[in-house]
């Protein structure tokens, strides 16, 4: 018999949101996390309004800064700064943010097992099994995979990906001058390779500086990060952390479930293809998976999760892909669009969670422009 109702593989935002939802609904829930909280995770750490809408009622969000201004640059030049009277983004460090979710999941009744290395996932008619290093087997009625973009759970489910990107990031110690210059403001730079961009995210005593580009361009990605840091005048700052990560976007129609095993967040390739924003996708998919798993006793009942992803997240990803294609072909025009009232208002509302990418693309002026530029 299954020891647990729900076993979650991975203790990031998606996994812990799933555990919180399942445990809150009364399911016997265990989280298997390979490291130990709090632990560092490569991530820009910018929360849009959609993420805050899910996190706010459940955790105390450990904000490092609240953003009301964005500076857009095109390969380090032609900078324009737009400001908003209301917050656009909230900056967090992932070790802080994930630890907040860890505490919330435990408070909801989930058991979190740290330093648990997962080696394999299997299932039969009665339950799903998670095999740990050393051979121990954890059995559960449902397994939720939230173990990242190179996930064991992804391979088990058979998730296919059609976009892979390499992100490189450094955390630098911020001087007093840096804190004053960047407080409440991020920098977004449209990069030298089509589809690439860079960012500066302030987090009180640190600045997160990163770039992202299509996988297979490792040398160009490293060069872009080096040039970007130099353009910003930050090359002499002490580097606190230096890391990289791959993001992978799910192919349209690819499975997010196989029998009793669901995948969420990065493990499912759920993120926005243009900005590569993934936290809101992880929190939404994780919450749905936990809620569905808590009440569904059979694989047929778990199909509700598949439907939620297709109904709500697939259209956003499709719109993001279309906007990425426009950005790749017409980068300067996209930069110019941020100077216009229509472009800026759409970006503001996306950041606040008032518009999804699909909603942005449905706005008449943007839909017409995107259609013309896609030809």
PDB file of C-alpha atoms in Angstrom, residues 1 3-4 32 113 120-122 128-140:
ATOM      1  CA  UNK A   1       0.000   0.000   0.000  1.00  0.00           C
ATOM      2  CA  UNK A   3       2.795   5.220   2.405  1.00  0.00           C
ATOM      3  CA  UNK A   4       1.715   8.674   1.265  1.00  0.00           C
ATOM      4  CA  UNK A  32      11.916  14.868  -1.252  1.00  0.00           C
ATOM      5  CA  UNK A 113      12.796  15.284   3.821  1.00  0.00           C
ATOM      6  CA  UNK A 120      14.275   6.776 -10.348  1.00  0.00           C
ATOM      7  CA  UNK A 121      10.487   6.952 -10.589  1.00  0.00           C
ATOM      8  CA  UNK A 122       8.202   4.057 -11.437  1.00  0.00           C
ATOM      9  CA  UNK A 128       3.845   5.397  -7.883  1.00  0.00           C
ATOM     10  CA  UNK A 129       7.314   4.695  -6.470  1.00  0.00           C
ATOM     11  CA  UNK A 130      10.263   7.010  -5.926  1.00  0.00           C
ATOM     12  CA  UNK A 131      13.624   5.254  -5.557  1.00  0.00           C
ATOM     13  CA  UNK A 132      16.190   7.088  -3.427  1.00  0.00           C
ATOM     14  CA  UNK A 133      19.955   6.785  -3.399  1.00  0.00           C
ATOM     15  CA  UNK A 134      20.748   3.711  -1.378  1.00  0.00           C
ATOM     16  CA  UNK A 135      17.715   1.838  -2.658  1.00  0.00           C
ATOM     17  CA  UNK A 136      14.953   3.055  -0.333  1.00  0.00           C
ATOM     18  CA  UNK A 137      11.555   3.242  -2.025  1.00  0.00           C
ATOM     19  CA  UNK A 138       8.890   5.840  -1.184  1.00  0.00           C
ATOM     20  CA  UNK A 139       5.423   4.931  -2.455  1.00  0.00           C
ATOM     21  CA  UNK A 140       2.576   7.370  -2.952  1.00  0.00           C
TER      22      UNK A 140
END
